[in-house]
């Protein structure tokens, strides 16, 4: 009986050590799984943060490029307007010079003819009136032409400005649409990552439960065998 009790104590001690060893192994495995899950979550968060930072940086670069394009367009429009104004002033100066030249020539002709032919003063006066009327008509025609040219320039500048504003609006709309699409894709990627993490956690929990059930079954089997050995020895 003492030998049987000693054997039972040894079997009980062996079973207890085995149970403790299995428990420690299960705790270590659970700790490793939790550590791996934590590292995976940290890596996923870091990846999402980097992706968001990259998206923000690209959006800022696009905004900078759009602002630069708008500034260049405004500068070009200003230079075109200045060039048109310079040309208009040059045309006005040339027209005035031509008028002055015409007036000078007409006055010279008038004086010469007065000096040469006093008898033809009436004819000369008539010719002067005709020259004055022609000059007036020429001046009025030039003025109308200049007003028409100025109107066309203003209309072209207005159309160019409207086209530039429309282009900038479309560019901004396109940038906003792409940013929204990127945000949607990032949210979908984050959702898939969370779903994958949840599925992995569920799989790990299922495996842990199966391992626990297997361990309990092994313990039960050991207890059953120990009990069978005890009964057999008692019978012997």
PDB file of C-alpha atoms in Angstrom:
ATOM      1  CA  UNK A   1       0.000   0.000   0.000  1.00  0.00           C
ATOM      2  CA  UNK A   2       2.813   2.433   0.808  1.00  0.00           C
ATOM      3  CA  UNK A   3       4.384   1.620  -2.550  1.00  0.00           C
ATOM      4  CA  UNK A   4       1.050   2.170  -4.273  1.00  0.00           C
ATOM      5  CA  UNK A   5       0.528   5.474  -2.470  1.00  0.00           C
ATOM      6  CA  UNK A   6       4.051   6.525  -3.385  1.00  0.00           C
ATOM      7  CA  UNK A   7       3.375   5.635  -7.002  1.00  0.00           C
ATOM      8  CA  UNK A   8       0.095   7.523  -6.906  1.00  0.00           C
ATOM      9  CA  UNK A   9       1.834  10.571  -5.416  1.00  0.00           C
ATOM     10  CA  UNK A  10       4.494  10.363  -8.098  1.00  0.00           C
ATOM     11  CA  UNK A  11       1.818  10.019 -10.815  1.00  0.00           C
ATOM     12  CA  UNK A  12      -0.110  12.916  -9.272  1.00  0.00           C
ATOM     13  CA  UNK A  13       3.077  15.000  -9.092  1.00  0.00           C
ATOM     14  CA  UNK A  14       3.934  14.094 -12.690  1.00  0.00           C
ATOM     15  CA  UNK A  15       0.425  15.031 -13.797  1.00  0.00           C
ATOM     16  CA  UNK A  16       0.607  18.314 -11.860  1.00  0.00           C
ATOM     17  CA  UNK A  17       4.009  19.149 -13.364  1.00  0.00           C
ATOM     18  CA  UNK A  18       2.740  18.277 -16.808  1.00  0.00           C
ATOM     19  CA  UNK A  19      -0.353  20.441 -16.275  1.00  0.00           C
ATOM     20  CA  UNK A  20       1.791  23.318 -15.001  1.00  0.00           C
ATOM     21  CA  UNK A  21       4.215  22.902 -17.897  1.00  0.00           C
ATOM     22  CA  UNK A  22       1.325  22.890 -20.378  1.00  0.00           C
ATOM     23  CA  UNK A  23      -0.162  25.940 -18.653  1.00  0.00           C
ATOM     24  CA  UNK A  24       3.175  27.780 -18.816  1.00  0.00           C
ATOM     25  CA  UNK A  25       3.568  26.784 -22.470  1.00  0.00           C
ATOM     26  CA  UNK A  26       0.039  27.997 -23.219  1.00  0.00           C
ATOM     27  CA  UNK A  27       0.682  31.289 -21.401  1.00  0.00           C
ATOM     28  CA  UNK A  28       3.955  31.764 -23.306  1.00  0.00           C
ATOM     29  CA  UNK A  29       2.226  30.993 -26.603  1.00  0.00           C
ATOM     30  CA  UNK A  30      -0.601  33.398 -25.744  1.00  0.00           C
ATOM     31  CA  UNK A  31       1.937  36.069 -24.806  1.00  0.00           C
ATOM     32  CA  UNK A  32       3.778  35.573 -28.102  1.00  0.00           C
ATOM     33  CA  UNK A  33       0.505  35.751 -30.027  1.00  0.00           C
ATOM     34  CA  UNK A  34      -0.493  38.960 -28.235  1.00  0.00           C
ATOM     35  CA  UNK A  35       2.967  40.439 -28.879  1.00  0.00           C
ATOM     36  CA  UNK A  36       2.753  39.522 -32.571  1.00  0.00           C
ATOM     37  CA  UNK A  37      -0.754  40.988 -32.802  1.00  0.00           C
ATOM     38  CA  UNK A  38       0.421  44.180 -31.101  1.00  0.00           C
ATOM     39  CA  UNK A  39       3.420  44.471 -33.458  1.00  0.00           C
ATOM     40  CA  UNK A  40       1.167  43.830 -36.469  1.00  0.00           C
ATOM     41  CA  UNK A  41      -1.276  46.511 -35.279  1.00  0.00           C
ATOM     42  CA  UNK A  42       1.563  48.993 -34.696  1.00  0.00           C
ATOM     43  CA  UNK A  43       2.983  48.260 -38.170  1.00  0.00           C
ATOM     44  CA  UNK A  44      -0.457  48.724 -39.747  1.00  0.00           C
ATOM     45  CA  UNK A  45      -0.983  52.014 -37.902  1.00  0.00           C
ATOM     46  CA  UNK A  46       2.454  53.220 -39.009  1.00  0.00           C
ATOM     47  CA  UNK A  47       1.699  52.228 -42.617  1.00  0.00           C
ATOM     48  CA  UNK A  48      -1.655  54.051 -42.514  1.00  0.00           C
ATOM     49  CA  UNK A  49       0.001  57.130 -40.973  1.00  0.00           C
ATOM     50  CA  UNK A  50       2.674  57.159 -43.693  1.00  0.00           C
ATOM     51  CA  UNK A  51       0.031  56.729 -46.406  1.00  0.00           C
ATOM     52  CA  UNK A  52      -2.002  59.637 -44.980  1.00  0.00           C
ATOM     53  CA  UNK A  53       1.143  61.771 -44.736  1.00  0.00           C
ATOM     54  CA  UNK A  54       2.056  60.945 -48.347  1.00  0.00           C
ATOM     55  CA  UNK A  55      -1.473  61.811 -49.517  1.00  0.00           C
ATOM     56  CA  UNK A  56      -1.353  65.124 -47.619  1.00  0.00           C
ATOM     57  CA  UNK A  57       2.092  65.936 -49.066  1.00  0.00           C
ATOM     58  CA  UNK A  58       0.932  65.221 -52.621  1.00  0.00           C
ATOM     59  CA  UNK A  59      -2.192  67.347 -52.133  1.00  0.00           C
ATOM     60  CA  UNK A  60      -0.031  70.228 -50.865  1.00  0.00           C
ATOM     61  CA  UNK A  61       2.305  69.867 -53.864  1.00  0.00           C
ATOM     62  CA  UNK A  62      -0.662  69.953 -56.229  1.00  0.00           C
ATOM     63  CA  UNK A  63      -2.011  73.056 -54.502  1.00  0.00           C
ATOM     64  CA  UNK A  64       1.424  74.718 -54.807  1.00  0.00           C
ATOM     65  CA  UNK A  65       1.629  73.810 -58.501  1.00  0.00           C
ATOM     66  CA  UNK A  66      -1.899  75.141 -59.104  1.00  0.00           C
ATOM     67  CA  UNK A  67      -1.041  78.415 -57.319  1.00  0.00           C
ATOM     68  CA  UNK A  68       2.155  78.735 -59.374  1.00  0.00           C
ATOM     69  CA  UNK A  69       0.235  78.107 -62.608  1.00  0.00           C
ATOM     70  CA  UNK A  70      -2.349  80.714 -61.594  1.00  0.00           C
ATOM     71  CA  UNK A  71       0.406  83.217 -60.761  1.00  0.00           C
ATOM     72  CA  UNK A  72       2.113  82.601 -64.126  1.00  0.00           C
ATOM     73  CA  UNK A  73      -1.188  83.022 -65.964  1.00  0.00           C
ATOM     74  CA  UNK A  74      -1.867  86.303 -64.156  1.00  0.00           C
ATOM     75  CA  UNK A  75       1.654  87.507 -64.914  1.00  0.00           C
ATOM     76  CA  UNK A  76       1.248  86.604 -68.601  1.00  0.00           C
ATOM     77  CA  UNK A  77      -2.107  88.379 -68.741  1.00  0.00           C
ATOM     78  CA  UNK A  78      -0.567  91.464 -67.129  1.00  0.00           C
ATOM     79  CA  UNK A  79       2.355  91.435 -69.581  1.00  0.00           C
ATOM     80  CA  UNK A  80      -0.039  91.054 -72.518  1.00  0.00           C
ATOM     81  CA  UNK A  81      -2.116  93.971 -71.247  1.00  0.00           C
ATOM     82  CA  UNK A  82       1.012  96.118 -70.831  1.00  0.00           C
ATOM     83  CA  UNK A  83       2.188  95.163 -74.332  1.00  0.00           C
ATOM     84  CA  UNK A  84      -1.205  96.064 -75.790  1.00  0.00           C
ATOM     85  CA  UNK A  85      -1.188  99.385 -73.931  1.00  0.00           C
ATOM     86  CA  UNK A  86       2.328 100.150 -75.227  1.00  0.00           C
ATOM     87  CA  UNK A  87       1.301  99.340 -78.772  1.00  0.00           C
ATOM     88  CA  UNK A  88      -1.818 101.475 -78.421  1.00  0.00           C
ATOM     89  CA  UNK A  89       0.230 104.399 -77.172  1.00  0.00           C
ATOM     90  CA  UNK A  90       2.744 103.966 -79.996  1.00  0.00           C
ATOM     91  CA  UNK A  91      -0.105 103.849 -82.517  1.00  0.00           C
ATOM     92  CA  UNK A  92      -1.630 106.976 -80.992  1.00  0.00           C
ATOM     93  CA  UNK A  93       1.718 108.804 -81.105  1.00  0.00           C
ATOM     94  CA  UNK A  94       2.245 107.747 -84.729  1.00  0.00           C
ATOM     95  CA  UNK A  95      -1.259 108.885 -85.648  1.00  0.00           C
ATOM     96  CA  UNK A  96      -0.717 112.236 -83.966  1.00  0.00           C
ATOM     97  CA  UNK A  97       2.639 112.627 -85.710  1.00  0.00           C
ATOM     98  CA  UNK A  98       1.002 111.885 -89.037  1.00  0.00           C
ATOM     99  CA  UNK A  99      -1.699 114.419 -88.312  1.00  0.00           C
ATOM    100  CA  UNK A 100       0.911 117.002 -87.354  1.00  0.00           C
ATOM    101  CA  UNK A 101       2.841 116.245 -90.541  1.00  0.00           C
ATOM    102  CA  UNK A 102      -0.303 116.599 -92.589  1.00  0.00           C
ATOM    103  CA  UNK A 103      -1.113 119.875 -90.902  1.00  0.00           C
ATOM    104  CA  UNK A 104       2.420 121.138 -91.412  1.00  0.00           C
ATOM    105  CA  UNK A 105       2.379 120.233 -95.086  1.00  0.00           C
ATOM    106  CA  UNK A 106      -1.048 121.729 -95.603  1.00  0.00           C
ATOM    107  CA  UNK A 107       0.060 124.956 -93.906  1.00  0.00           C
ATOM    108  CA  UNK A 108       3.222 125.064 -96.017  1.00  0.00           C
ATOM    109  CA  UNK A 109       1.259 124.588 -99.207  1.00  0.00           C
ATOM    110  CA  UNK A 110      -1.168 127.267 -98.145  1.00  0.00           C
ATOM    111  CA  UNK A 111       1.572 129.788 -97.437  1.00  0.00           C
ATOM    112  CA  UNK A 112       3.393 129.021-100.645  1.00  0.00           C
ATOM    113  CA  UNK A 113       0.287 129.385-102.698  1.00  0.00           C
ATOM    114  CA  UNK A 114      -0.681 132.589-100.938  1.00  0.00           C
ATOM    115  CA  UNK A 115       2.759 133.953-101.693  1.00  0.00           C
ATOM    116  CA  UNK A 116       2.792 132.693-105.278  1.00  0.00           C
ATOM    117  CA  UNK A 117      -0.784 133.333-106.293  1.00  0.00           C
ATOM    118  CA  UNK A 118      -2.805 135.866-104.419  1.00  0.00           C
ATOM    119  CA  UNK A 119      -5.281 135.855-107.262  1.00  0.00           C
ATOM    120  CA  UNK A 120      -6.185 132.280-106.511  1.00  0.00           C
ATOM    121  CA  UNK A 121      -6.885 132.906-102.793  1.00  0.00           C
ATOM    122  CA  UNK A 122     -10.482 131.844-103.054  1.00  0.00           C
ATOM    123  CA  UNK A 123      -9.525 128.631-104.785  1.00  0.00           C
ATOM    124  CA  UNK A 124      -6.894 128.015-102.159  1.00  0.00           C
ATOM    125  CA  UNK A 125      -9.376 128.651 -99.368  1.00  0.00           C
ATOM    126  CA  UNK A 126     -11.735 126.183-100.948  1.00  0.00           C
ATOM    127  CA  UNK A 127      -8.944 123.648-101.184  1.00  0.00           C
ATOM    128  CA  UNK A 128      -8.008 124.328 -97.550  1.00  0.00           C
ATOM    129  CA  UNK A 129     -11.586 123.725 -96.503  1.00  0.00           C
ATOM    130  CA  UNK A 130     -11.555 120.453 -98.408  1.00  0.00           C
ATOM    131  CA  UNK A 131      -8.219 119.497 -96.826  1.00  0.00           C
ATOM    132  CA  UNK A 132      -9.611 120.366 -93.377  1.00  0.00           C
ATOM    133  CA  UNK A 133     -12.690 118.282 -94.019  1.00  0.00           C
ATOM    134  CA  UNK A 134     -10.528 115.394 -95.225  1.00  0.00           C
ATOM    135  CA  UNK A 135      -8.318 115.712 -92.146  1.00  0.00           C
ATOM    136  CA  UNK A 136     -11.353 115.793 -89.911  1.00  0.00           C
ATOM    137  CA  UNK A 137     -12.757 112.722 -91.609  1.00  0.00           C
ATOM    138  CA  UNK A 138      -9.395 110.986 -91.359  1.00  0.00           C
ATOM    139  CA  UNK A 139      -9.123 111.876 -87.679  1.00  0.00           C
ATOM    140  CA  UNK A 140     -12.633 110.648 -87.012  1.00  0.00           C
ATOM    141  CA  UNK A 141     -11.996 107.457 -88.955  1.00  0.00           C
ATOM    142  CA  UNK A 142      -8.755 106.874 -87.057  1.00  0.00           C
ATOM    143  CA  UNK A 143     -10.553 107.559 -83.786  1.00  0.00           C
ATOM    144  CA  UNK A 144     -13.305 105.096 -84.647  1.00  0.00           C
ATOM    145  CA  UNK A 145     -10.700 102.521 -85.678  1.00  0.00           C
ATOM    146  CA  UNK A 146      -8.802 103.046 -82.437  1.00  0.00           C
ATOM    147  CA  UNK A 147     -11.968 102.712 -80.359  1.00  0.00           C
ATOM    148  CA  UNK A 148     -12.874  99.528 -82.241  1.00  0.00           C
ATOM    149  CA  UNK A 149      -9.377  98.112 -81.720  1.00  0.00           C
ATOM    150  CA  UNK A 150      -9.471  99.003 -78.020  1.00  0.00           C
ATOM    151  CA  UNK A 151     -12.877  97.373 -77.703  1.00  0.00           C
ATOM    152  CA  UNK A 152     -11.589  94.191 -79.374  1.00  0.00           C
ATOM    153  CA  UNK A 153      -8.528  94.156 -77.099  1.00  0.00           C
ATOM    154  CA  UNK A 154     -10.686  94.531 -74.005  1.00  0.00           C
ATOM    155  CA  UNK A 155     -13.027  91.804 -75.250  1.00  0.00           C
ATOM    156  CA  UNK A 156     -10.093  89.473 -75.925  1.00  0.00           C
ATOM    157  CA  UNK A 157      -8.584  90.217 -72.496  1.00  0.00           C
ATOM    158  CA  UNK A 158     -11.948  89.529 -70.845  1.00  0.00           C
ATOM    159  CA  UNK A 159     -12.344  86.239 -72.723  1.00  0.00           C
ATOM    160  CA  UNK A 160      -8.783  85.228 -71.832  1.00  0.00           C
ATOM    161  CA  UNK A 161      -9.438  85.995 -68.164  1.00  0.00           C
ATOM    162  CA  UNK A 162     -12.701  84.022 -68.203  1.00  0.00           C
ATOM    163  CA  UNK A 163     -10.979  81.061 -69.869  1.00  0.00           C
ATOM    164  CA  UNK A 164      -8.155  81.162 -67.304  1.00  0.00           C
ATOM    165  CA  UNK A 165     -10.640  81.288 -64.415  1.00  0.00           C
ATOM    166  CA  UNK A 166     -12.560  78.361 -65.909  1.00  0.00           C
ATOM    167  CA  UNK A 167      -9.331  76.373 -66.332  1.00  0.00           C
ATOM    168  CA  UNK A 168      -8.295  77.085 -62.737  1.00  0.00           C
ATOM    169  CA  UNK A 169     -11.753  76.114 -61.485  1.00  0.00           C
ATOM    170  CA  UNK A 170     -11.616  72.815 -63.393  1.00  0.00           C
ATOM    171  CA  UNK A 171      -8.099  72.135 -62.119  1.00  0.00           C
ATOM    172  CA  UNK A 172      -9.224  72.764 -58.524  1.00  0.00           C
ATOM    173  CA  UNK A 173     -12.288  70.545 -59.033  1.00  0.00           C
ATOM    174  CA  UNK A 174     -10.101  67.767 -60.461  1.00  0.00           C
ATOM    175  CA  UNK A 175      -7.667  68.040 -57.529  1.00  0.00           C
ATOM    176  CA  UNK A 176     -10.536  67.896 -55.030  1.00  0.00           C
ATOM    177  CA  UNK A 177     -12.061  64.873 -56.782  1.00  0.00           C
ATOM    178  CA  UNK A 178      -8.717  63.017 -56.754  1.00  0.00           C
ATOM    179  CA  UNK A 179      -8.202  63.845 -53.076  1.00  0.00           C
ATOM    180  CA  UNK A 180     -11.676  62.474 -52.273  1.00  0.00           C
ATOM    181  CA  UNK A 181     -10.952  59.305 -54.251  1.00  0.00           C
ATOM    182  CA  UNK A 182      -7.684  58.839 -52.378  1.00  0.00           C
ATOM    183  CA  UNK A 183      -9.467  59.319 -49.045  1.00  0.00           C
ATOM    184  CA  UNK A 184     -12.070  56.718 -50.051  1.00  0.00           C
ATOM    185  CA  UNK A 185      -9.340  54.256 -51.083  1.00  0.00           C
ATOM    186  CA  UNK A 186      -7.474  54.845 -47.815  1.00  0.00           C
ATOM    187  CA  UNK A 187     -10.656  54.257 -45.795  1.00  0.00           C
ATOM    188  CA  UNK A 188     -11.336  51.050 -47.743  1.00  0.00           C
ATOM    189  CA  UNK A 189      -7.761  49.854 -47.163  1.00  0.00           C
ATOM    190  CA  UNK A 190      -8.083  50.614 -43.444  1.00  0.00           C
ATOM    191  CA  UNK A 191     -11.409  48.755 -43.293  1.00  0.00           C
ATOM    192  CA  UNK A 192      -9.894  45.716 -45.039  1.00  0.00           C
ATOM    193  CA  UNK A 193      -6.919  45.774 -42.668  1.00  0.00           C
ATOM    194  CA  UNK A 194      -9.240  45.900 -39.637  1.00  0.00           C
ATOM    195  CA  UNK A 195     -11.326  43.066 -41.071  1.00  0.00           C
ATOM    196  CA  UNK A 196      -8.199  40.966 -41.675  1.00  0.00           C
ATOM    197  CA  UNK A 197      -6.956  41.688 -38.132  1.00  0.00           C
ATOM    198  CA  UNK A 198     -10.354  40.657 -36.730  1.00  0.00           C
ATOM    199  CA  UNK A 199     -10.352  37.438 -38.758  1.00  0.00           C
ATOM    200  CA  UNK A 200      -6.794  36.670 -37.616  1.00  0.00           C
ATOM    201  CA  UNK A 201      -7.803  37.264 -33.990  1.00  0.00           C
ATOM    202  CA  UNK A 202     -10.835  34.994 -34.394  1.00  0.00           C
ATOM    203  CA  UNK A 203      -8.648  32.311 -35.992  1.00  0.00           C
ATOM    204  CA  UNK A 204      -6.118  32.582 -33.153  1.00  0.00           C
ATOM    205  CA  UNK A 205      -8.934  32.350 -30.578  1.00  0.00           C
ATOM    206  CA  UNK A 206     -10.334  29.253 -32.319  1.00  0.00           C
ATOM    207  CA  UNK A 207      -6.887  27.641 -32.368  1.00  0.00           C
ATOM    208  CA  UNK A 208      -6.374  28.509 -28.686  1.00  0.00           C
ATOM    209  CA  UNK A 209      -9.731  26.955 -27.764  1.00  0.00           C
ATOM    210  CA  UNK A 210      -8.904  23.850 -29.799  1.00  0.00           C
ATOM    211  CA  UNK A 211      -5.494  23.667 -28.083  1.00  0.00           C
ATOM    212  CA  UNK A 212      -7.162  24.089 -24.685  1.00  0.00           C
ATOM    213  CA  UNK A 213      -9.690  21.369 -25.499  1.00  0.00           C
ATOM    214  CA  UNK A 214      -6.879  19.088 -26.671  1.00  0.00           C
ATOM    215  CA  UNK A 215      -4.892  19.807 -23.514  1.00  0.00           C
ATOM    216  CA  UNK A 216      -7.897  19.092 -21.312  1.00  0.00           C
ATOM    217  CA  UNK A 217      -8.544  15.884 -23.233  1.00  0.00           C
ATOM    218  CA  UNK A 218      -4.902  14.854 -22.694  1.00  0.00           C
ATOM    219  CA  UNK A 219      -5.187  15.629 -18.973  1.00  0.00           C
ATOM    220  CA  UNK A 220      -8.391  13.618 -18.772  1.00  0.00           C
ATOM    221  CA  UNK A 221      -6.673  10.771 -20.612  1.00  0.00           C
ATOM    222  CA  UNK A 222      -3.727  10.903 -18.183  1.00  0.00           C
ATOM    223  CA  UNK A 223      -6.082  10.911 -15.211  1.00  0.00           C
ATOM    224  CA  UNK A 224      -8.040   8.016 -16.681  1.00  0.00           C
ATOM    225  CA  UNK A 225      -4.839   6.019 -17.261  1.00  0.00           C
ATOM    226  CA  UNK A 226      -3.567   6.828 -13.754  1.00  0.00           C
ATOM    227  CA  UNK A 227      -6.890   5.730 -12.277  1.00  0.00           C
ATOM    228  CA  UNK A 228      -6.790   2.564 -14.352  1.00  0.00           C
ATOM    229  CA  UNK A 229      -3.232   1.841 -13.192  1.00  0.00           C
ATOM    230  CA  UNK A 230      -4.293   2.470  -9.586  1.00  0.00           C
ATOM    231  CA  UNK A 231      -7.282   0.135  -9.851  1.00  0.00           C
ATOM    232  CA  UNK A 232      -5.200  -2.516 -11.562  1.00  0.00           C
ATOM    233  CA  UNK A 233      -2.542  -2.345  -8.838  1.00  0.00           C
ATOM    234  CA  UNK A 234      -5.171  -2.473  -6.138  1.00  0.00           C
ATOM    235  CA  UNK A 235      -6.615  -5.530  -7.832  1.00  0.00           C
ATOM    236  CA  UNK A 236      -3.152  -7.082  -8.069  1.00  0.00           C
TER     237      UNK A 236
END
